[in-house]
mmCIF file of C-alpha atoms and ligand atoms in Angstrom:
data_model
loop_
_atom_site.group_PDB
_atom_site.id
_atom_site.type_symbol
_atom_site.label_atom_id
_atom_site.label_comp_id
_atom_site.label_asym_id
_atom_site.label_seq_id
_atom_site.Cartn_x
_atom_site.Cartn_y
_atom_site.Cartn_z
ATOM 1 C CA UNK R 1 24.377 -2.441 17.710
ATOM 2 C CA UNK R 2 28.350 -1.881 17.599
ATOM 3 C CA UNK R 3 29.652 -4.905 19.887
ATOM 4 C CA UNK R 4 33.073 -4.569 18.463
ATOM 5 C CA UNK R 5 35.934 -2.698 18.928
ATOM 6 C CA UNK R 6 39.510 -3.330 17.049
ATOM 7 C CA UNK R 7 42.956 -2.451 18.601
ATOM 8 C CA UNK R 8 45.261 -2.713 16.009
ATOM 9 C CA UNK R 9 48.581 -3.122 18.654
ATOM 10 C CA UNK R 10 51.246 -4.896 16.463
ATOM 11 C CA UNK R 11 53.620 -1.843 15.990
ATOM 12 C CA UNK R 12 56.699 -1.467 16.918
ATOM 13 C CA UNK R 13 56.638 1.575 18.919
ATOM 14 C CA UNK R 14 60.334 2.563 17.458
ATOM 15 C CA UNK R 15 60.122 6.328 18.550
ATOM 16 C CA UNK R 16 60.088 4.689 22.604
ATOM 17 C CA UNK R 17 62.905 2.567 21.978
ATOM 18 C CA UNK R 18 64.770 1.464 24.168
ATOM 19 C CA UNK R 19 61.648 0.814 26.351
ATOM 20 C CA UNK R 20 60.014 -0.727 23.293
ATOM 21 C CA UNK R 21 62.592 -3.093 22.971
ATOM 22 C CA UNK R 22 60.401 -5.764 24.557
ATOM 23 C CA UNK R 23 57.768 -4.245 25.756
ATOM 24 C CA UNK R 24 54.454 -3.576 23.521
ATOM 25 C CA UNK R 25 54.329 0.475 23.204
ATOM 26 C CA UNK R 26 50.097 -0.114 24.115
ATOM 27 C CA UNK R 27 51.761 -1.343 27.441
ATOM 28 C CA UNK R 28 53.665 2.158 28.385
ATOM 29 C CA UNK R 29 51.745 3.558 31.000
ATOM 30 C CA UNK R 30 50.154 7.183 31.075
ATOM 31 C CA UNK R 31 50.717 7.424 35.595
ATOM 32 C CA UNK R 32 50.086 3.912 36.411
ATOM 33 C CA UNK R 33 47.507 2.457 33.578
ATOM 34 C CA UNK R 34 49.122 1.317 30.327
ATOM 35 C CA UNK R 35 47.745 3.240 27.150
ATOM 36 C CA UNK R 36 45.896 0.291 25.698
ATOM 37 C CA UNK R 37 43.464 -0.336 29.147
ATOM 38 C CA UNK R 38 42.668 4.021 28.361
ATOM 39 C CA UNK R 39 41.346 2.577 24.949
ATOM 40 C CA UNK R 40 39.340 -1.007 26.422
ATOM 41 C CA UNK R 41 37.719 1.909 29.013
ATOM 42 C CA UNK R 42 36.827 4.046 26.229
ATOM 43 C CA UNK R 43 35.304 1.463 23.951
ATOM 44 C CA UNK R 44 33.363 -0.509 26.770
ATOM 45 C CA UNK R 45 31.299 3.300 27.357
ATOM 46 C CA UNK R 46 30.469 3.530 23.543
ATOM 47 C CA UNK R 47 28.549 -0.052 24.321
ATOM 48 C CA UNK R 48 31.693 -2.105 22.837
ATOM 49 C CA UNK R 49 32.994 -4.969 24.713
ATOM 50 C CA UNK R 50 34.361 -7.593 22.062
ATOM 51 C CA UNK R 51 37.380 -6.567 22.728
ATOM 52 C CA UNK R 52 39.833 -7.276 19.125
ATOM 53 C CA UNK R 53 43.509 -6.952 19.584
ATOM 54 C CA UNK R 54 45.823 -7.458 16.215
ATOM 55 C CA UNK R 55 49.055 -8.020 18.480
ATOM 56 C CA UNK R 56 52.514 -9.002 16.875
ATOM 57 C CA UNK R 57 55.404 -11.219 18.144
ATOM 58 C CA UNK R 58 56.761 -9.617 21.627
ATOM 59 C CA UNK R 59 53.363 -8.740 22.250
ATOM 60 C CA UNK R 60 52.286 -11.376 25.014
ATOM 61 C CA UNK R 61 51.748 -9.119 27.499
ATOM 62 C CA UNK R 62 48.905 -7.346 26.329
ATOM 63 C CA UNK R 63 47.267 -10.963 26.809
ATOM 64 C CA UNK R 64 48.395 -11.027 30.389
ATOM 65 C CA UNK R 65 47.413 -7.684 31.465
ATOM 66 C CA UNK R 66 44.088 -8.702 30.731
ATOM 67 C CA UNK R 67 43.596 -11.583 32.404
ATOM 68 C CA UNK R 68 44.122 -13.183 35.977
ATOM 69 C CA UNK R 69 47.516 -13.105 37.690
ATOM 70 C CA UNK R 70 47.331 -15.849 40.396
ATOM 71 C CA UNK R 71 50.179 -15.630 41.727
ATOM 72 C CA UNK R 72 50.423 -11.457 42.379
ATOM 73 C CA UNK R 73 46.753 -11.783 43.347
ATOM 74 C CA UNK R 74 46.684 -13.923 46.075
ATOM 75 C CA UNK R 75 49.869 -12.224 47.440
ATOM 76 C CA UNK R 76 48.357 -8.973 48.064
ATOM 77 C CA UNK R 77 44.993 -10.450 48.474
ATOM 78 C CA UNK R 78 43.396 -8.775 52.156
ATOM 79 C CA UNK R 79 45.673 -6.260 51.553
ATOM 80 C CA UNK R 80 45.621 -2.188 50.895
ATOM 81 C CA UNK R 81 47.295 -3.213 47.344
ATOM 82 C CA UNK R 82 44.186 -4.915 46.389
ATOM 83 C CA UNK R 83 41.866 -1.920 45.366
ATOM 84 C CA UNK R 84 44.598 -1.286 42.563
ATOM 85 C CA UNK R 85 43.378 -4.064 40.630
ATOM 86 C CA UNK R 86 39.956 -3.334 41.528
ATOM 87 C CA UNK R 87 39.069 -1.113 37.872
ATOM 88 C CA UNK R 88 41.311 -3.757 35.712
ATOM 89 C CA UNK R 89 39.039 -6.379 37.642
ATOM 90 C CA UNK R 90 36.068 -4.546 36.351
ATOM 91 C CA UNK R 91 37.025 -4.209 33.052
ATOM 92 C CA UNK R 92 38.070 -7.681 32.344
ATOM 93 C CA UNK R 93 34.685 -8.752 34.186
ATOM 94 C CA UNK R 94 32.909 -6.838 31.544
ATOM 95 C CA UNK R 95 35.151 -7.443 28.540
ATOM 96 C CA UNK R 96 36.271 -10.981 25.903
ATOM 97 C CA UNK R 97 39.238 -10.126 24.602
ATOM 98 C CA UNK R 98 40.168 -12.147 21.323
ATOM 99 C CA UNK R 99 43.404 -11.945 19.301
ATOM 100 C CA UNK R 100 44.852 -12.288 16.542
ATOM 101 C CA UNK R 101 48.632 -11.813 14.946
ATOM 102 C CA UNK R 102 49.714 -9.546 12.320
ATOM 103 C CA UNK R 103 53.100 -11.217 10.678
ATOM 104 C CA UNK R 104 54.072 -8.454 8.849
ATOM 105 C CA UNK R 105 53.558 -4.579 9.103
ATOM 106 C CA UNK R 106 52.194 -3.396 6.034
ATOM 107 C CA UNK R 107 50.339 -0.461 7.328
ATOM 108 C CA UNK R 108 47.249 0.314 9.277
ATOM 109 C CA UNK R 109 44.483 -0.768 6.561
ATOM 110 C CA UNK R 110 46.511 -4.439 6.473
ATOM 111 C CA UNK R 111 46.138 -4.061 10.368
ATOM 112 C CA UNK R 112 42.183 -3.643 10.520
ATOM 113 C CA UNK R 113 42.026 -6.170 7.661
ATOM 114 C CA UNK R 114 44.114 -8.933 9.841
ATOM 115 C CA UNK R 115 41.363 -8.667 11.869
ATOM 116 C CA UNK R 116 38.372 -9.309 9.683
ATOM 117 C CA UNK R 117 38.577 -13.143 11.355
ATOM 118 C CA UNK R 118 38.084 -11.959 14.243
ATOM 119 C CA UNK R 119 35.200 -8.953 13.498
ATOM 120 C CA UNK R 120 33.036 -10.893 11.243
ATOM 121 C CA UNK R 121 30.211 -9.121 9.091
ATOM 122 C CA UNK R 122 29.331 -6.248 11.401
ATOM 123 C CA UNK R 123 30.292 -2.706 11.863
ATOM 124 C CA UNK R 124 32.991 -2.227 14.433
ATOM 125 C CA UNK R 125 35.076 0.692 15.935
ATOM 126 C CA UNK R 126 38.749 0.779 15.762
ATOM 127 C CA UNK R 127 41.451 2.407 18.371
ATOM 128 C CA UNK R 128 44.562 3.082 18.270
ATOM 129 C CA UNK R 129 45.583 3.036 21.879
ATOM 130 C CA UNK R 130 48.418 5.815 21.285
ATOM 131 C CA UNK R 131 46.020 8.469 21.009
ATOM 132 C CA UNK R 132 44.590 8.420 24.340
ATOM 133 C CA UNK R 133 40.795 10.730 24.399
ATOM 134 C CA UNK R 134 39.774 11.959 27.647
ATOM 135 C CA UNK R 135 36.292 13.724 27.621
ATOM 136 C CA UNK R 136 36.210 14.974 31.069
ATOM 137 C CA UNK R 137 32.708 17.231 30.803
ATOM 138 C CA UNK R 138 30.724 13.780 29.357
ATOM 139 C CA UNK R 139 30.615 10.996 27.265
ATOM 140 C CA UNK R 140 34.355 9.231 25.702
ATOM 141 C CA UNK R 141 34.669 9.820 21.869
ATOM 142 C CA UNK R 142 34.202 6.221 20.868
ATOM 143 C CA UNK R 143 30.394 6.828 22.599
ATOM 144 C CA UNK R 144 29.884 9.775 20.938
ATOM 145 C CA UNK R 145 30.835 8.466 17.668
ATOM 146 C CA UNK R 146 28.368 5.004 18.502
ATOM 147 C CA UNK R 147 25.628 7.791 19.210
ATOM 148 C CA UNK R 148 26.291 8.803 15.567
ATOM 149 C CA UNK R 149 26.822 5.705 13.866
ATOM 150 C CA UNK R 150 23.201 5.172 15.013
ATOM 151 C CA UNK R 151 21.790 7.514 13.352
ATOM 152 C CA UNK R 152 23.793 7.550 10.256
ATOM 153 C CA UNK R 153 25.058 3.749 9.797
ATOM 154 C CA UNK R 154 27.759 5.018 7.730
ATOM 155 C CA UNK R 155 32.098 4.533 8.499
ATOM 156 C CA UNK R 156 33.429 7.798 10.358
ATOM 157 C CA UNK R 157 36.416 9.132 11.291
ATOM 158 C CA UNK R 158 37.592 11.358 14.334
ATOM 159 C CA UNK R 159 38.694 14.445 12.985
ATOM 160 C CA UNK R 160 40.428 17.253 14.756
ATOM 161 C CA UNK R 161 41.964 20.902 13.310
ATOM 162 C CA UNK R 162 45.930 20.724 13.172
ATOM 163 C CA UNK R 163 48.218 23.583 12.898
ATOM 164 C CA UNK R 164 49.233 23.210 8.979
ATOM 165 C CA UNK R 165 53.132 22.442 9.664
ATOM 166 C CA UNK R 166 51.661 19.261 11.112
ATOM 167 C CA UNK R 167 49.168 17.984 8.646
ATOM 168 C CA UNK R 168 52.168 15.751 6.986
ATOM 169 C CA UNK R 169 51.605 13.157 10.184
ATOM 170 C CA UNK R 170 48.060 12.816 9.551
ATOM 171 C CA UNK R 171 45.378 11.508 7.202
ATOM 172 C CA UNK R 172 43.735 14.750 6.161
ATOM 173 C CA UNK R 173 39.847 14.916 5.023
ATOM 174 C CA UNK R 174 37.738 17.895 3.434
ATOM 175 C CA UNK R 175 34.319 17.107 2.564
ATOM 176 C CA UNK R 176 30.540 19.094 2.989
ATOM 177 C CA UNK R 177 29.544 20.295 6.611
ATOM 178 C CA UNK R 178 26.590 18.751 7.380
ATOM 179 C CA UNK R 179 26.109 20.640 10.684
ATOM 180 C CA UNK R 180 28.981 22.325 12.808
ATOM 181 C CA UNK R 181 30.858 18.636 13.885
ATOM 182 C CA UNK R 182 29.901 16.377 10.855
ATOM 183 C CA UNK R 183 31.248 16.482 7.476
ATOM 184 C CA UNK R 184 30.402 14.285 4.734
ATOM 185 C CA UNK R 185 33.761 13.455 3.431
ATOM 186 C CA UNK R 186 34.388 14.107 -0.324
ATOM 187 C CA UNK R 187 38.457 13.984 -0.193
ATOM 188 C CA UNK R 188 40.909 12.388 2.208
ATOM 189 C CA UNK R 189 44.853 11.891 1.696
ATOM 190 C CA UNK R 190 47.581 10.233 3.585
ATOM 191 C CA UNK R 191 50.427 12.218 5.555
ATOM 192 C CA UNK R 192 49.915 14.817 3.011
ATOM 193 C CA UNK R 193 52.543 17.847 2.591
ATOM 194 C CA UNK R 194 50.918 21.051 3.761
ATOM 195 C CA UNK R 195 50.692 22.340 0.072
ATOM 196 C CA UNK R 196 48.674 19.195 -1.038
ATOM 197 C CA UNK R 197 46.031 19.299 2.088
ATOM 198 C CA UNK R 198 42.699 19.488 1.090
ATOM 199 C CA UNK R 199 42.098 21.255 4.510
ATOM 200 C CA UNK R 200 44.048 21.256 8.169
ATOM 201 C CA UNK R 201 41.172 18.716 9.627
ATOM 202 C CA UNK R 202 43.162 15.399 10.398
ATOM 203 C CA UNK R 203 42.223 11.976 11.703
ATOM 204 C CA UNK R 204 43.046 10.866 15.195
ATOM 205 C CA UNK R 205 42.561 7.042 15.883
ATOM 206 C CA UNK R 206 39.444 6.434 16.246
ATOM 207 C CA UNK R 207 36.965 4.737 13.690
ATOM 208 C CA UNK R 208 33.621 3.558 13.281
ATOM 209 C CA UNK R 209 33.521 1.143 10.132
ATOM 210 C CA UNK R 210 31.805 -0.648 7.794
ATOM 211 C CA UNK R 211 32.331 -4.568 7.279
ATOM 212 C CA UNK R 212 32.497 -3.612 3.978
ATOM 213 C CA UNK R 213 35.702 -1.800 4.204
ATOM 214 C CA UNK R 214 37.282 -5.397 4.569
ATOM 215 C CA UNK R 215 36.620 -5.838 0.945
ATOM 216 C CA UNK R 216 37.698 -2.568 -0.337
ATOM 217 C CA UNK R 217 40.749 -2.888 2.042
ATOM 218 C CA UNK R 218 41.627 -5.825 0.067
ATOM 219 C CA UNK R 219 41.500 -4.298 -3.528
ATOM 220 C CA UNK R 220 43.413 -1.463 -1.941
ATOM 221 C CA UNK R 221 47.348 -1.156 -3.374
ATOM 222 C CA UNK R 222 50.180 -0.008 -1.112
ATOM 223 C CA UNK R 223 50.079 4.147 -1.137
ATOM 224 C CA UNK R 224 51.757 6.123 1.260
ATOM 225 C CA UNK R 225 54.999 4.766 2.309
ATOM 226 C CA UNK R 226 54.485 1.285 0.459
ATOM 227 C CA UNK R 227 51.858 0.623 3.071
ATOM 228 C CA UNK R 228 48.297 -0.293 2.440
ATOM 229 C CA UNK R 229 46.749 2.521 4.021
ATOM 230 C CA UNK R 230 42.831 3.073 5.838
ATOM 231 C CA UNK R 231 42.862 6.102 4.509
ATOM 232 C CA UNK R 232 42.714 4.964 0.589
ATOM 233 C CA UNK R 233 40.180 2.327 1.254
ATOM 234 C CA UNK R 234 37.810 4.560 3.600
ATOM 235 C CA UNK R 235 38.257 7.236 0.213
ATOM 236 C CA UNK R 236 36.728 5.071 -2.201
ATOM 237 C CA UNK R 237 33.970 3.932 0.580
ATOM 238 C CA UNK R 238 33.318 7.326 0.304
ATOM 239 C CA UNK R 239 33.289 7.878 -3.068
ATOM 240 C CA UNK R 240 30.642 4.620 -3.352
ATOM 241 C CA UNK R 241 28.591 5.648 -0.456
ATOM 242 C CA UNK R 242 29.159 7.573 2.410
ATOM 243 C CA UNK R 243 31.790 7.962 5.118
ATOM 244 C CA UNK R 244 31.388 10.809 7.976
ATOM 245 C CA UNK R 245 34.136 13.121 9.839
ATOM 246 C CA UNK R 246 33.267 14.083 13.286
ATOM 247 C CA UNK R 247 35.238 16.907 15.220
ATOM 248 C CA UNK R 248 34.763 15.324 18.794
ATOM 249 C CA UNK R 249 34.725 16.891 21.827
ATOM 250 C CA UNK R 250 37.194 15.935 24.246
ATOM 251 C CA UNK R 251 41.083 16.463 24.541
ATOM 252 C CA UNK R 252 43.519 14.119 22.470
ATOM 253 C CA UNK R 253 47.336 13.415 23.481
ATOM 254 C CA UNK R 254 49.451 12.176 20.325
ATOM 255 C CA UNK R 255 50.994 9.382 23.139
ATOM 256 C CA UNK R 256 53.085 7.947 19.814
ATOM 257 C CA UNK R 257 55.464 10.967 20.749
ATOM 258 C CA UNK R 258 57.389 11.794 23.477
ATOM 259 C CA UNK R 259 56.201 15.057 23.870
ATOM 260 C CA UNK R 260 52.446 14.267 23.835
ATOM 261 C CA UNK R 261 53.099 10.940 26.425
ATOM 262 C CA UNK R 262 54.473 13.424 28.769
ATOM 263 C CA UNK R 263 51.898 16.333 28.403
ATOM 264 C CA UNK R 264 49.026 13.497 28.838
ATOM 265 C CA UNK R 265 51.327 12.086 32.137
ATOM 266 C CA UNK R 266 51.700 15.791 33.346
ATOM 267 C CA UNK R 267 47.416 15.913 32.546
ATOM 268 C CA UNK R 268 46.104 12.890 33.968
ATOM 269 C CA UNK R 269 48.340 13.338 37.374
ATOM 270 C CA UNK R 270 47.268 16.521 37.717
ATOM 271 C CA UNK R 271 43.715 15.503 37.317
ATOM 272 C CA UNK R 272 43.742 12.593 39.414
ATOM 273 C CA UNK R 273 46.422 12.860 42.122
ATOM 274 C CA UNK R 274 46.649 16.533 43.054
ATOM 275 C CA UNK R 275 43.944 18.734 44.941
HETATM 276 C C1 LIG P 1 47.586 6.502 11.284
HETATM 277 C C2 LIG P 1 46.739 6.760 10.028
HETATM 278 C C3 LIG P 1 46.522 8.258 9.832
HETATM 279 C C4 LIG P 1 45.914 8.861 11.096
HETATM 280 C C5 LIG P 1 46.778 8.509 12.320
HETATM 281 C C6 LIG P 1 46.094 8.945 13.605
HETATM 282 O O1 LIG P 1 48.879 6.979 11.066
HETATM 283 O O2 LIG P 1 47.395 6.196 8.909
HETATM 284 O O3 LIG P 1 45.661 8.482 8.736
HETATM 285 O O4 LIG P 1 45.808 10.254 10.942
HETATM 286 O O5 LIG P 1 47.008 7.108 12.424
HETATM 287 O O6 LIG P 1 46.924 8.760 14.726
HETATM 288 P P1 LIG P 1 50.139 6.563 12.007
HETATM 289 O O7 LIG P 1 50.104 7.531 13.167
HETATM 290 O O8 LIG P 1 49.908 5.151 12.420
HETATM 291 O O9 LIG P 1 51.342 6.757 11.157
#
């Protein structure tokens, strides 16, 4: 039912510069798999593999990495290098991968809506590849949201709690608890300051949504920082109908910061190359 997933990747990554300089910040790696491949894996479990990227200029590499490299792969073809490719190799075996480019940066809502063309009229999920989800006891948090888009049909956000000196980097929802992980959301605000919050329950980056949120996108003006903002438009799709915030299971790692790119390194070495 959800075929689609969205990557909005056209950022500039500023806060990795200099290694953003020319390189796409989807591309840094967490060990030895850039962020963005994290998110394809993730949205290929939850049963999406349209793959959507909304790339910029410098970006051209996140076109490469997933596709064939010739060259590199008959050089190391036969030998012990070879099973490195062998999950990328999967992926892009199981994946299309479309893009599209976003000219300017006016915020994440202008993002998703640059890439109505390539979505269409169905509901899709969105990623943003710099918060990278690991669920190691099950299912990835894009599947567990597709498990509850089924039953609801409704947008939803990823919500998690946030100590309340950080709820100014977030959007920030409070709504109706509907059971113990799903809140029907009646409020939601932009990078709020901790006095304004409706609650400390924040949204990480991941989204099921609507094809109608293209249209409210589009009547939406520039709020927070002059950008036209997800947040606002998903508000008043709640305020017409109904939009859903689900506390996942599963860890997060803020990989937009330095701090949480080197505490999900520090995990996912630990977890895969120590014994
Ligand atoms: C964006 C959204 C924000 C959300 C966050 C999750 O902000 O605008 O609502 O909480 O992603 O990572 P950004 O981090 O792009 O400034």
């Amino acid at each position: 039912m959800l075929k689609k997933c969205l990557f909005p990747a056209a950022g500039y990554g500023t806060r990795f510069l200099p290694a953003t300089k020319s390189m796409p910040k989807e591309m840094m790696p967490i060990v030895s798999k850039p962020l963005i491949e994290y998110g394809v894996e993730e949205a290929l479990e939850g049963g999406m593999a349209d793959i959507c990227i909304v790339t910029g200029r410098g970006k051209r590499s996140l076109e490469d990495h997933f596709d064939s490299n010739f060259e590199l792969e008959h050089q190391i073809a036969g030998t012990s290098k070879e099973e490195l490719l062998t999950d990328i190799r999967t992926l892009i075996d199981s994946c299309t991968f479309s893009y599209t480019r976003q000219r300017e940066m006016k915020g994440l809502g202008h993002a998703i809506l640059s890439g109505k063309t390539l979505v269409g009229d169905q509901p899709f999920g969105v990623v943003l590849a710099d918060d990278l989800c690991i669920n190691e006891d099950g299912t990835g948090v894009l599947a567990q949201m597709a498990a509850l888009y089924k039953q609801f049909r409704c947008s939803i956000v990823a919500v998690m709690e946030v100590p309340e000196d950080e709820v100014h980097k977030y959007g920030v929802i409070a709504g109706q608890n509907i059971s113990d992980d799903i809140i029907r959301v009646e409020n939601m605000v932009e990078k709020p300051t901790a006095d304004k919050a409706p609650s400390n329950l924040a949204i990480i980056g991941r989204y099921i949504l609507t094809p109608d949120i293209f249209e409210l996108i589009e009547k939406t003006e520039p709020g927070k920082g002059g950008e036209i903002q997800i947040t606002d438009a998903l508000m008043k799709q709640a305020q017409q109908g109904c939009v859903l915030a689900y506390k996942f299971k599963g860890k997060r790692f803020d990989c937009g910061s330095i701090e949480g790119f080197i505490e999900a390194t520090n995990y996912c070495y630990e977890k895969n190359h120590t014994s």
